[in-house]
CSV table of C-alpha atoms in Angstrom, one decimal:
chain,number,residue,atom,x,y,z
C,1,ASP,CA,10.8,-1.9,12.9
C,2,ILE,CA,14.4,-1.8,12.0
C,3,GLN,CA,16.1,1.5,12.7
C,4,MET,CA,18.9,3.0,10.3
C,5,THR,CA,21.3,5.6,11.9
C,6,GLN,CA,24.1,7.3,9.6
C,7,SER,CA,26.8,9.1,10.3
C,8,PRO,CA,28.0,11.8,10.1
C,9,SER,CA,24.6,13.3,9.7
C,10,SER,CA,26.7,16.1,7.2
C,11,LEU,CA,29.6,17.1,6.5
C,12,SER,CA,31.6,19.3,4.1
C,13,ALA,CA,34.4,17.7,1.3
C,14,SER,CA,36.3,19.3,-1.6
C,15,VAL,CA,35.7,18.5,-5.2
C,16,GLY,CA,38.6,15.3,-5.6
C,17,ASP,CA,38.4,14.1,-2.1
C,18,ARG,CA,37.2,10.6,-0.5
C,19,VAL,CA,34.2,10.4,1.3
C,20,THR,CA,32.9,7.5,2.9
C,21,ILE,CA,29.4,7.8,5.0
C,22,THR,CA,28.5,4.3,7.7
C,23,CYS,CA,25.4,2.7,8.2
C,24,ARG,CA,24.6,1.1,11.3
C,25,ALA,CA,21.0,-0.7,11.3
C,26,SER,CA,19.6,-2.4,14.7
C,27,GLN,CA,19.5,-5.5,13.9
C,28,SER,CA,21.1,-7.7,11.1
C,29,VAL,CA,19.9,-6.9,7.5
C,30,ALA,CA,22.7,-9.2,5.8
C,31,THR,CA,23.1,-7.5,2.4
C,32,TYR,CA,19.8,-5.9,2.0
C,33,LEU,CA,21.1,-2.7,1.9
C,34,ASN,CA,20.4,-0.2,-0.6
C,35,TRP,CA,21.8,3.4,-1.8
C,36,TYR,CA,20.0,6.8,-2.6
C,37,GLN,CA,21.2,9.9,-3.5
C,38,GLN,CA,18.9,12.9,-3.0
C,39,LYS,CA,19.1,16.6,-4.4
C,40,PRO,CA,17.0,19.4,-3.7
C,41,GLY,CA,13.7,19.3,-4.9
C,42,LYS,CA,14.0,16.0,-6.6
C,43,ALA,CA,13.0,12.1,-5.9
C,44,PRO,CA,15.8,9.7,-4.0
C,45,LYS,CA,17.8,8.2,-7.0
C,46,VAL,CA,18.8,4.7,-6.2
C,47,LEU,CA,22.9,4.5,-6.4
C,48,ILE,CA,23.4,1.0,-5.2
C,49,PHE,CA,21.6,-1.7,-4.1
C,50,ALA,CA,22.2,-5.7,-2.1
C,51,THR,CA,24.9,-3.5,-0.8
C,52,SER,CA,27.8,-3.3,-3.0
C,53,SER,CA,25.9,-3.6,-7.1
C,54,LEU,CA,25.7,-0.7,-8.6
C,55,GLN,CA,22.4,0.3,-10.2
C,56,SER,CA,22.7,1.2,-14.2
C,57,GLY,CA,24.4,4.6,-15.4
C,58,VAL,CA,25.8,5.4,-11.6
C,59,PRO,CA,29.4,6.3,-12.1
C,60,SER,CA,31.7,3.9,-10.8
C,61,ARG,CA,33.1,6.0,-7.9
C,62,PHE,CA,30.3,4.8,-6.0
C,63,SER,CA,30.7,1.6,-4.3
C,64,GLY,CA,29.1,0.1,-0.9
C,65,SER,CA,30.4,-2.7,1.1
C,66,GLY,CA,29.2,-4.0,4.7
C,67,SER,CA,27.2,-7.2,5.6
C,68,GLY,CA,24.9,-7.5,8.7
C,69,THR,CA,24.7,-4.3,11.3
C,70,ASP,CA,27.4,-1.8,9.2
C,71,PHE,CA,27.9,-0.8,5.9
C,72,THR,CA,29.4,1.9,4.2
C,73,LEU,CA,29.1,4.1,1.3
C,74,THR,CA,32.6,5.6,-0.4
C,75,ILE,CA,32.6,8.2,-2.9
C,76,SER,CA,36.8,8.1,-4.6
C,77,SER,CA,37.0,10.7,-6.1
C,78,LEU,CA,34.1,14.0,-5.3
C,79,GLN,CA,32.4,15.9,-8.2
C,80,PRO,CA,30.2,18.7,-8.7
C,81,GLU,CA,27.4,16.8,-9.0
C,82,ASP,CA,27.7,14.7,-6.3
C,83,PHE,CA,26.9,17.3,-3.8
C,84,ALA,CA,23.5,16.2,-2.1
C,85,THR,CA,21.7,14.2,0.4
C,86,TYR,CA,22.7,10.4,0.8
C,87,TYR,CA,20.3,7.9,2.4
C,88,CYS,CA,21.1,4.4,3.9
C,89,GLN,CA,17.6,1.7,3.2
C,90,GLN,CA,17.0,-1.7,4.6
C,91,SER,CA,15.3,-3.9,2.6
C,92,TYR,CA,15.1,-6.7,5.1
C,93,SER,CA,12.3,-6.5,6.6
C,94,THR,CA,8.7,-4.9,6.1
C,95,PRO,CA,8.7,-2.2,6.6
C,96,PRO,CA,11.5,-0.9,4.6
C,97,THR,CA,13.0,1.6,6.8
C,98,PHE,CA,15.8,4.5,6.0
C,99,GLY,CA,18.5,6.1,7.5
C,100,GLN,CA,18.3,10.0,8.7
C,101,GLY,CA,20.5,10.9,5.7
C,102,THR,CA,23.9,12.7,5.4
C,103,LYS,CA,24.4,15.7,3.8
C,104,VAL,CA,27.6,16.5,1.5
C,105,GLU,CA,28.4,20.3,0.9
C,106,ILE,CA,31.4,22.1,-0.6
C,107,LYS,CA,34.0,23.0,1.5
T,1,GLN,CA,13.0,3.3,-19.5
T,2,ALA,CA,10.6,2.9,-16.6
T,3,GLN,CA,8.9,6.5,-15.7
T,4,LEU,CA,6.2,6.7,-13.2
T,5,VAL,CA,3.8,10.1,-13.5
T,6,GLN,CA,2.1,11.1,-10.3
T,7,SER,CA,-1.0,13.7,-10.4
T,8,GLY,CA,-0.4,17.1,-9.0
T,9,ALA,CA,-0.3,18.9,-5.9
T,10,GLU,CA,-3.3,19.2,-3.3
T,11,VAL,CA,-4.4,21.2,-0.7
T,12,LYS,CA,-6.4,20.1,1.8
T,13,LYS,CA,-8.0,20.8,5.5
T,14,PRO,CA,-7.9,18.4,8.4
T,15,GLY,CA,-9.9,15.4,8.1
T,16,ALA,CA,-10.3,14.9,4.5
T,17,SER,CA,-9.4,12.5,2.4
T,18,VAL,CA,-6.4,12.4,-0.5
T,19,LYS,CA,-6.3,10.2,-3.6
T,20,LEU,CA,-3.3,10.7,-5.7
T,21,SER,CA,-2.5,8.6,-9.0
T,22,CYS,CA,0.5,7.5,-10.7
T,23,LYS,CA,0.8,6.3,-14.3
T,24,ALA,CA,3.5,3.9,-15.0
T,25,SER,CA,5.0,3.8,-18.8
T,26,GLY,CA,8.2,2.3,-20.5
T,27,TYR,CA,7.8,-1.1,-18.4
T,28,THR,CA,5.3,-4.2,-18.5
T,29,PHE,CA,3.2,-2.3,-14.7
T,30,ILE,CA,2.0,-5.8,-14.0
T,31,THR,CA,5.6,-7.5,-13.8
T,32,TYR,CA,6.6,-5.4,-10.9
T,33,GLY,CA,5.2,-3.7,-7.0
T,34,ILE,CA,4.2,0.0,-6.6
T,35,HIS,CA,5.2,1.2,-3.6
T,36,TRP,CA,4.1,4.6,-1.8
T,37,VAL,CA,6.6,6.6,0.1
T,38,ARG,CA,6.5,10.0,1.7
T,39,GLN,CA,9.1,12.9,2.7
T,40,ALA,CA,7.9,15.5,5.1
T,41,PRO,CA,10.3,18.3,4.8
T,42,GLY,CA,13.9,17.8,6.1
T,43,GLN,CA,13.0,14.2,7.0
T,44,ARG,CA,14.2,11.1,5.9
T,45,PRO,CA,11.7,9.0,4.0
T,46,GLU,CA,8.8,6.6,5.5
T,47,TRP,CA,7.1,3.8,4.2
T,48,MET,CA,3.4,4.0,3.7
T,49,GLY,CA,2.5,0.2,1.8
T,50,TRP,CA,2.7,-1.8,-1.4
T,51,ILE,CA,0.9,-3.2,-4.2
T,52,ASN,CA,1.7,-6.4,-5.9
T,53,ALA,CA,-0.1,-4.9,-9.0
T,54,ASP,CA,-0.4,-8.3,-11.2
T,55,ASN,CA,-3.0,-9.7,-8.4
T,56,GLY,CA,-3.2,-6.6,-6.3
T,57,ASN,CA,-2.1,-8.3,-3.0
T,58,THR,CA,-1.4,-5.1,-0.6
T,59,LYS,CA,1.1,-4.5,2.5
T,60,TYR,CA,0.4,-1.6,4.5
T,61,SER,CA,2.6,0.3,7.3
T,62,GLN,CA,1.3,-0.3,10.4
T,63,LYS,CA,1.7,3.5,12.0
T,64,MET,CA,-0.9,4.3,8.7
T,65,GLN,CA,-2.9,1.3,8.6
T,66,GLY,CA,-6.6,1.7,8.7
T,67,ARG,CA,-6.2,5.3,7.2
T,68,VAL,CA,-4.1,4.2,3.5
T,69,THR,CA,-5.5,2.1,0.7
T,70,ILE,CA,-3.4,1.4,-2.3
T,71,SER,CA,-4.8,-0.2,-4.9
T,72,ARG,CA,-4.3,-0.1,-9.0
T,73,ASP,CA,-6.1,0.0,-12.5
T,74,THR,CA,-4.3,-2.7,-14.5
T,75,SER,CA,-6.0,-1.7,-18.2
T,76,ALA,CA,-4.6,2.2,-17.3
T,77,SER,CA,-0.7,1.2,-15.9
T,78,THR,CA,-1.8,3.5,-13.0
T,79,ALA,CA,-1.6,2.4,-9.1
T,80,TYR,CA,-3.5,5.2,-6.6
T,81,MET,CA,-2.9,5.8,-3.1
T,82,GLU,CA,-6.1,7.2,-0.5
T,83,LEU,CA,-5.3,8.3,2.5
T,84,SER,CA,-7.6,9.1,4.9
T,85,SER,CA,-8.3,11.6,8.3
T,86,LEU,CA,-5.9,13.7,7.3
T,87,ARG,CA,-3.8,15.7,10.0
T,88,SER,CA,-1.9,18.3,9.4
T,89,GLU,CA,1.2,15.9,10.4
T,90,ASP,CA,0.5,14.2,7.1
T,91,THR,CA,1.9,17.4,4.7
T,92,ALA,CA,4.4,15.9,3.1
T,93,VAL,CA,5.6,15.1,-0.5
T,94,TYR,CA,4.2,11.5,-1.9
T,95,TYR,CA,6.3,9.2,-4.6
T,96,CYS,CA,5.0,6.2,-5.8
T,97,THR,CA,8.2,4.2,-6.7
T,98,ARG,CA,8.5,0.9,-8.4
T,99,ASP,CA,10.6,-2.0,-6.7
T,100,PRO,CA,12.2,-3.9,-9.1
T,101,TYR,CA,11.7,-7.9,-7.4
T,102,SER,CA,7.8,-7.3,-7.3
T,103,SER,CA,8.4,-7.3,-3.3
T,104,GLY,CA,12.4,-6.7,-2.6
T,105,ASN,CA,10.9,-3.9,-0.9
T,106,TRP,CA,13.2,-1.6,-2.6
T,107,PHE,CA,13.1,1.2,-4.9
T,108,ASP,CA,14.5,1.4,-8.3
T,109,SER,CA,12.5,4.6,-10.5
T,110,TRP,CA,10.7,7.2,-8.2
T,111,GLY,CA,7.7,9.7,-9.6
T,112,GLN,CA,8.0,12.9,-9.5
T,113,GLY,CA,6.8,13.6,-6.5
T,114,THR,CA,3.0,15.1,-4.9
T,115,LEU,CA,2.8,17.6,-2.6
T,116,VAL,CA,-0.1,17.4,-0.1
T,117,THR,CA,-0.4,20.1,2.5
T,118,VAL,CA,-3.3,19.9,5.2
T,119,SER,CA,-4.2,23.1,6.7
T,120,SER,CA,-7.3,24.5,7.6
């Protein structure tokens, strides 16, 4: 199975800050990398698929980049509704696997 | 707008089985795959398996192979997941999810989740 590791595991930031989360795969996943946002008590919601494609309805302040084993999710200007946990997930091979999550908290 | 509505919470004893349902609406059921993903408290999501809603082909996590069965009823636009020989470590929220490429291994729509508690 491909192992996914995110950093940091948590971060504190203020509204308006630029936030970057990284995700590393244990082997190449090409560009088969997706990002999800999860709020407490809710199901995850896809933000970005295939490394950099924005899911319909997701604000443009979210962006993704990378290839191979190293990827980033960037929030250009953090908004109050963005405080949540973010997961990366590889869809390159079965089983699909998730990172351990990055919790974004209010500073 | 795709919607997946799951069955309600379950409490089971160790060794028992549980069967969850996931009713799809807002799209053509057989055009997409359905995955089941579970999430234990404070943990990352974990993939359990997938079904091709059109032909019924399935794939399962090796970790849960032999204990999990995924099926579907196309006439009811509903997918099912049965997990047997339950143990306390199976306590989790179970989600059904839609795969926009049928077998693309990512998830563009999620059910609301079903909490399964395994306790003696």
